[in-house]
PDB file of C-alpha atoms in Angstrom:
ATOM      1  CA  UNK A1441      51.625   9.138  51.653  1.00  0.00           C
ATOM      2  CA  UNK A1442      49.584   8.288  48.526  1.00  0.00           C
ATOM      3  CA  UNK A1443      49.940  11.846  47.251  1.00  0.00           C
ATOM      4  CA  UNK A1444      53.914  11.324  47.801  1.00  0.00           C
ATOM      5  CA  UNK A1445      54.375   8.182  46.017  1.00  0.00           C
ATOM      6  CA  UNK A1446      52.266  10.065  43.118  1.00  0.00           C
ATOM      7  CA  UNK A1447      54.319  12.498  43.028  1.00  0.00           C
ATOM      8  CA  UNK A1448      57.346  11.270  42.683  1.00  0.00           C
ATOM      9  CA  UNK A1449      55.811   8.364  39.617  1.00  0.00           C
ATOM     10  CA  UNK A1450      54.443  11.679  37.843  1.00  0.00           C
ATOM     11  CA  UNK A1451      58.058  13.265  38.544  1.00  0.00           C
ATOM     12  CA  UNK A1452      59.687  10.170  36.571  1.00  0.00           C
ATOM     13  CA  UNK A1453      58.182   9.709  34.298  1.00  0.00           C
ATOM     14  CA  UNK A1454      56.880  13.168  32.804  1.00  0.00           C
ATOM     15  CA  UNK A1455      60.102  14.825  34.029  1.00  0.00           C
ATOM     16  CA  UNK A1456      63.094  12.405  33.741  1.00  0.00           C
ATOM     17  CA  UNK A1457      62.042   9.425  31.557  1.00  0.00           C
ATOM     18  CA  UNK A1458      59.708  10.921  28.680  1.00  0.00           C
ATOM     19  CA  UNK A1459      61.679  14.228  28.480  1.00  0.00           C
ATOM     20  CA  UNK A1460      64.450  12.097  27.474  1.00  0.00           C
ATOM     21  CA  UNK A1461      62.550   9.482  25.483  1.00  0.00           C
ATOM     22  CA  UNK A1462      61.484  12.758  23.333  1.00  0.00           C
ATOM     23  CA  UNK A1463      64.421  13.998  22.913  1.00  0.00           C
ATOM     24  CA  UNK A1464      66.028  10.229  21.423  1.00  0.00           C
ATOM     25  CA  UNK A1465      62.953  10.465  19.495  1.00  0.00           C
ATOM     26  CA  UNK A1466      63.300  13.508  17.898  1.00  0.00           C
ATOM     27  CA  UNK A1467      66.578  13.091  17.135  1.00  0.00           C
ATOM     28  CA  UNK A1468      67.891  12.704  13.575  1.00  0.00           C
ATOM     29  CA  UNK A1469      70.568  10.081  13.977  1.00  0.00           C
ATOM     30  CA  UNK A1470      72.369   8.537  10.721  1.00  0.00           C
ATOM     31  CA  UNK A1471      74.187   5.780  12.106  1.00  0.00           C
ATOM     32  CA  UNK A1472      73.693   2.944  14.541  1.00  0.00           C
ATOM     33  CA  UNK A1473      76.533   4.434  16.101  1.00  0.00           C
ATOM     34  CA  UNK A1474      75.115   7.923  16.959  1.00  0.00           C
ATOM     35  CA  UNK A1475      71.888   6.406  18.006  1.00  0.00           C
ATOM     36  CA  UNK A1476      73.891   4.469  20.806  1.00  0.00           C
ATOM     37  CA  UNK A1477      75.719   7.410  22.076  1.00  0.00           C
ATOM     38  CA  UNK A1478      71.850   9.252  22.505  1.00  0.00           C
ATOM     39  CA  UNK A1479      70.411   6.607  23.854  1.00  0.00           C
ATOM     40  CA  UNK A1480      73.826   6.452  25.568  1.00  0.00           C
ATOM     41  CA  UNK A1481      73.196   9.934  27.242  1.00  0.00           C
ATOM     42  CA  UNK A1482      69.753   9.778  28.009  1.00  0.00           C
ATOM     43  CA  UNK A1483      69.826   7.079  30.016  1.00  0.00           C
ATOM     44  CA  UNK A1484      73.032   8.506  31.621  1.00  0.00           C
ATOM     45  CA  UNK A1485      71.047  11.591  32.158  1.00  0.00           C
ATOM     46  CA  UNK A1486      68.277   9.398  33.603  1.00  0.00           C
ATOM     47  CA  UNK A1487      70.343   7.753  36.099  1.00  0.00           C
ATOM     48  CA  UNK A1488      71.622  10.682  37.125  1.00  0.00           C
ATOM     49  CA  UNK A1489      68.977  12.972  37.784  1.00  0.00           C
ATOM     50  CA  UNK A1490      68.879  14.141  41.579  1.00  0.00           C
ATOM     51  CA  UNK A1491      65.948  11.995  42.571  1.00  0.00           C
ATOM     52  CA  UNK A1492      67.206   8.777  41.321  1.00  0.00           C
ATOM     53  CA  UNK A1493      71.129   9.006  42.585  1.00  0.00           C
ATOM     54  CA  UNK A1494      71.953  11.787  45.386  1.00  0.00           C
ATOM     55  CA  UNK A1495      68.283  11.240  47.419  1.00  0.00           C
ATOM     56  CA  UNK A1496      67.697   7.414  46.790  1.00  0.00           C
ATOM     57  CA  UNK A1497      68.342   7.120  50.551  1.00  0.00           C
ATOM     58  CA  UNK A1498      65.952   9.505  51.656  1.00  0.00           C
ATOM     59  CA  UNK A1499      63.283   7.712  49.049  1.00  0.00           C
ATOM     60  CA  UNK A1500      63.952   3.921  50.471  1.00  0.00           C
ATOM     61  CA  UNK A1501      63.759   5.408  53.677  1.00  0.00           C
ATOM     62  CA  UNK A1502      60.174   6.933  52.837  1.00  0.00           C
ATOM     63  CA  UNK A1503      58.718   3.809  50.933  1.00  0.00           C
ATOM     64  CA  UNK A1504      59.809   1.852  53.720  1.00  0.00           C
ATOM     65  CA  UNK A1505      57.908   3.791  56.385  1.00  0.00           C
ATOM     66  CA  UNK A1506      55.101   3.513  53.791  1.00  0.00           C
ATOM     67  CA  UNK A1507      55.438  -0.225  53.533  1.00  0.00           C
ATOM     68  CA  UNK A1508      55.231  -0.996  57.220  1.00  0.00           C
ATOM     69  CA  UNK A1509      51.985   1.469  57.488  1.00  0.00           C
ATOM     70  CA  UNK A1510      50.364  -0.455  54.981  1.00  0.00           C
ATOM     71  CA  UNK A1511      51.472  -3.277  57.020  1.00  0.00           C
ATOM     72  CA  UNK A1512      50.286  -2.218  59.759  1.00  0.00           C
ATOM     73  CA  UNK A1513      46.761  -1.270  58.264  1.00  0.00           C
ATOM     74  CA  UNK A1514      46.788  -4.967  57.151  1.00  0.00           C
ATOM     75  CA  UNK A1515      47.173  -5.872  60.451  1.00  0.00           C
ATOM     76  CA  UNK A1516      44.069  -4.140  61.674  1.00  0.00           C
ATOM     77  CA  UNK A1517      41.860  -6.704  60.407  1.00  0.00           C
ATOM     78  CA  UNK A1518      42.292  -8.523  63.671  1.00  0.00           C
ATOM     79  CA  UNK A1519      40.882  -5.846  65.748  1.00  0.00           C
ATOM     80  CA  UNK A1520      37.909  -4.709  63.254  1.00  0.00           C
ATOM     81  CA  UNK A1521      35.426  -7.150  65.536  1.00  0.00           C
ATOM     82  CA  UNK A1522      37.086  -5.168  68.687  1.00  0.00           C
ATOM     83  CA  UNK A1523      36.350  -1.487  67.735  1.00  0.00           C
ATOM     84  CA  UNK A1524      33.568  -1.827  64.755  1.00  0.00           C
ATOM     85  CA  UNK A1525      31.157  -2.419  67.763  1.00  0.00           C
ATOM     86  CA  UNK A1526      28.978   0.522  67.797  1.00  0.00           C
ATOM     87  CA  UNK A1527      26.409  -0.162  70.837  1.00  0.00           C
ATOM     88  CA  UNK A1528      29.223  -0.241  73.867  1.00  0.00           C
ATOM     89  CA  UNK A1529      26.900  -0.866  76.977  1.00  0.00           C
ATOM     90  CA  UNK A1530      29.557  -2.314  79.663  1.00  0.00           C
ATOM     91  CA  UNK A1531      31.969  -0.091  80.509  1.00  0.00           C
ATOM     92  CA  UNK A1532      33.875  -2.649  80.756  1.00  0.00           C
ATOM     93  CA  UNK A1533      33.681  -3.367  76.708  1.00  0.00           C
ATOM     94  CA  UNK A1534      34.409   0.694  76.760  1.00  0.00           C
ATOM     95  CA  UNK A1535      37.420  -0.086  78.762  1.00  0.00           C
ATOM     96  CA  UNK A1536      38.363  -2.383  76.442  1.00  0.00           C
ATOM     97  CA  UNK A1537      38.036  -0.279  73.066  1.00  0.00           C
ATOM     98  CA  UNK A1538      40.063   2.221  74.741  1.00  0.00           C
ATOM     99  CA  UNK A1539      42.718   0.388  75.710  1.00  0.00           C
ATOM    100  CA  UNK A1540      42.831  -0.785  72.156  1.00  0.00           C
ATOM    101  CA  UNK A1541      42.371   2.485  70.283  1.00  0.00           C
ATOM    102  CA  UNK A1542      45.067   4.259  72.437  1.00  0.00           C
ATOM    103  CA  UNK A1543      47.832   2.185  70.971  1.00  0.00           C
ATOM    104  CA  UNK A1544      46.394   1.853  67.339  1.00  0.00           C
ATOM    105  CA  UNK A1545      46.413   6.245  67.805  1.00  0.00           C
ATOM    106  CA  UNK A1546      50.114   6.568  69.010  1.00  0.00           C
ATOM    107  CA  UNK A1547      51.668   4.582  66.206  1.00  0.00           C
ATOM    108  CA  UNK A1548      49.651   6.387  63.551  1.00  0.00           C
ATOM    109  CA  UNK A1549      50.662   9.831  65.057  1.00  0.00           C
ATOM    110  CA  UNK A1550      54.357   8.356  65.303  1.00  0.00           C
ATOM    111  CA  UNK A1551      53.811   7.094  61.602  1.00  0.00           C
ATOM    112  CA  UNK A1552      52.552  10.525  60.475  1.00  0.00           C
ATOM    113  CA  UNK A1553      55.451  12.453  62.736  1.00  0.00           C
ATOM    114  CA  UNK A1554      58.016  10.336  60.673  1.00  0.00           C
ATOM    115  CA  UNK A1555      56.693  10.469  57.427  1.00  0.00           C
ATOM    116  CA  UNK A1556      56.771  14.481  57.733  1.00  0.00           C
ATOM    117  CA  UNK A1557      60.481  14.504  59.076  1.00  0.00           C
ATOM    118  CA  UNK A1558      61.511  11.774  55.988  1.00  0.00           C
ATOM    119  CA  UNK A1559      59.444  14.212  53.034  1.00  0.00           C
ATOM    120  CA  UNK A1560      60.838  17.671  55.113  1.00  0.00           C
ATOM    121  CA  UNK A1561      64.606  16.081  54.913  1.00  0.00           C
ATOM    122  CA  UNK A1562      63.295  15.402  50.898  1.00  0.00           C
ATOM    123  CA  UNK A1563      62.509  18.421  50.227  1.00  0.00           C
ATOM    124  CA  UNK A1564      65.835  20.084  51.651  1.00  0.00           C
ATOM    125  CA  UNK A1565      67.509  17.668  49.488  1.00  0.00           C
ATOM    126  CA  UNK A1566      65.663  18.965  46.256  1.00  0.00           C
ATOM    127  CA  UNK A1567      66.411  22.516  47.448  1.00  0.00           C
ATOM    128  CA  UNK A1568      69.932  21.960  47.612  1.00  0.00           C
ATOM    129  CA  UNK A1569      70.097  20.142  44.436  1.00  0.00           C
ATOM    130  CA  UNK A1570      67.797  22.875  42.920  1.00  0.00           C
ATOM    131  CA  UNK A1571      70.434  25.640  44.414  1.00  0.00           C
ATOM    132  CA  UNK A1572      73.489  23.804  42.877  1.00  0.00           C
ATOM    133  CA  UNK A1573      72.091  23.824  39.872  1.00  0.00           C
ATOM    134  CA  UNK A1574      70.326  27.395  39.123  1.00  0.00           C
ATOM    135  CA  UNK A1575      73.106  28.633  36.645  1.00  0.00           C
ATOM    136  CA  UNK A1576      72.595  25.503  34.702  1.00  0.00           C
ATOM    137  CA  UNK A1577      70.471  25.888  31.649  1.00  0.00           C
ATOM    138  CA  UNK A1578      70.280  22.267  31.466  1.00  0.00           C
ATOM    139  CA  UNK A1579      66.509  21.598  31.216  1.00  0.00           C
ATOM    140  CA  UNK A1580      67.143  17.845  32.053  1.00  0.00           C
ATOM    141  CA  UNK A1581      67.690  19.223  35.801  1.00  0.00           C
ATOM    142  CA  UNK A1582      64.394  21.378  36.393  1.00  0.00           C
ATOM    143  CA  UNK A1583      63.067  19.853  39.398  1.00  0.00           C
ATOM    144  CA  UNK A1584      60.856  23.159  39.976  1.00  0.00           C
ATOM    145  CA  UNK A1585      57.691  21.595  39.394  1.00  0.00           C
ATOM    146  CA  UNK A1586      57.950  18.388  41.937  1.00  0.00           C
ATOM    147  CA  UNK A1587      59.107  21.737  44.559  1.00  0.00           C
ATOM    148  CA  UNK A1588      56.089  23.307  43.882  1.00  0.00           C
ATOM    149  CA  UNK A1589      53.869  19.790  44.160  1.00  0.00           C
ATOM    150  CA  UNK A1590      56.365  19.325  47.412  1.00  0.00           C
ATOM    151  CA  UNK A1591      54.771  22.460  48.946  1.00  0.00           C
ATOM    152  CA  UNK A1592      51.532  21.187  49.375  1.00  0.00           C
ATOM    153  CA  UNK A1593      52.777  19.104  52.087  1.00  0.00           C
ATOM    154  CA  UNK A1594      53.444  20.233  55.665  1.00  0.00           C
ATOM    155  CA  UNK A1595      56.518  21.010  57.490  1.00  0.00           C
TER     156      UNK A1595
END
């Protein structure tokens, strides 16, 4: 999850926001005027790129699956006496870390199981974005680097 929320930050703002912060900052612009209309068009092209408009669904979907893990991490605290103990001599204490643990493991798995669906439907996004726009020369839209990053996670 970490990796995916870097990912996408780098993807931003290497790929999207500086590109086009360069490119109003190398421009040569003689009026007030013309430096409106770049700034104008970067931030169009910005707002426009893939990520931020056609798969913003997908995203809040993912950060909010990420939000209630953390959550749920945060909720841990409460059983940290319960399973921290390391010397289990009744079994009735073992009965009792079990019957704990089994519940804390299903919702992680179910966590991780959704997560993977959320970042596979992501990526099939990107790929049809990426296959729309392959005659393009537009440089704006290379989104080839976050597919390769995208690779390094399963499914």
């Amino acid at each position: 999850m970490n990796q995916f929320v870097k990912l996408l930050l780098e993807y931003f703002t290497n790929d999207v926001v500086d590109k086009e912060l360069s490119h109003v900052s190398n421009a040569q612009t003689d009026t007030v005027v013309a430096l409106q209309t770049l700034l104008q068009e970067s931030l169009t092209n910005i707002m426009t790129n893939c990520c931020l408009s056609q798969l913003v669904q997908i995203q809040l979907q993912i950060f909010e699956i990420i939000h209630k893990f953390c959550k749920f991490i945060t909720s841990l605290r409460d059983e940290m006496p319960i399973l921290k103990k390391t010397e289990i001599i009744n079994p009735q204490e073992q009965i009792d870390v079990e019957s704990h643990l089994k519940p804390l493991s299903n919702y992680t798995r179910l966590v991780h199981m959704t997560f993977q669906q959320h970042v596979q439907a992501f990526k099939e996004g990107l790929l049809h974005y990426h296959a729309e726009s392959v005659d393009t020369n537009d440089s704006r839209r290379d989104i080839s680097r976050m597919m390769l990053s995208l690779s390094i996670f399963p499914g």
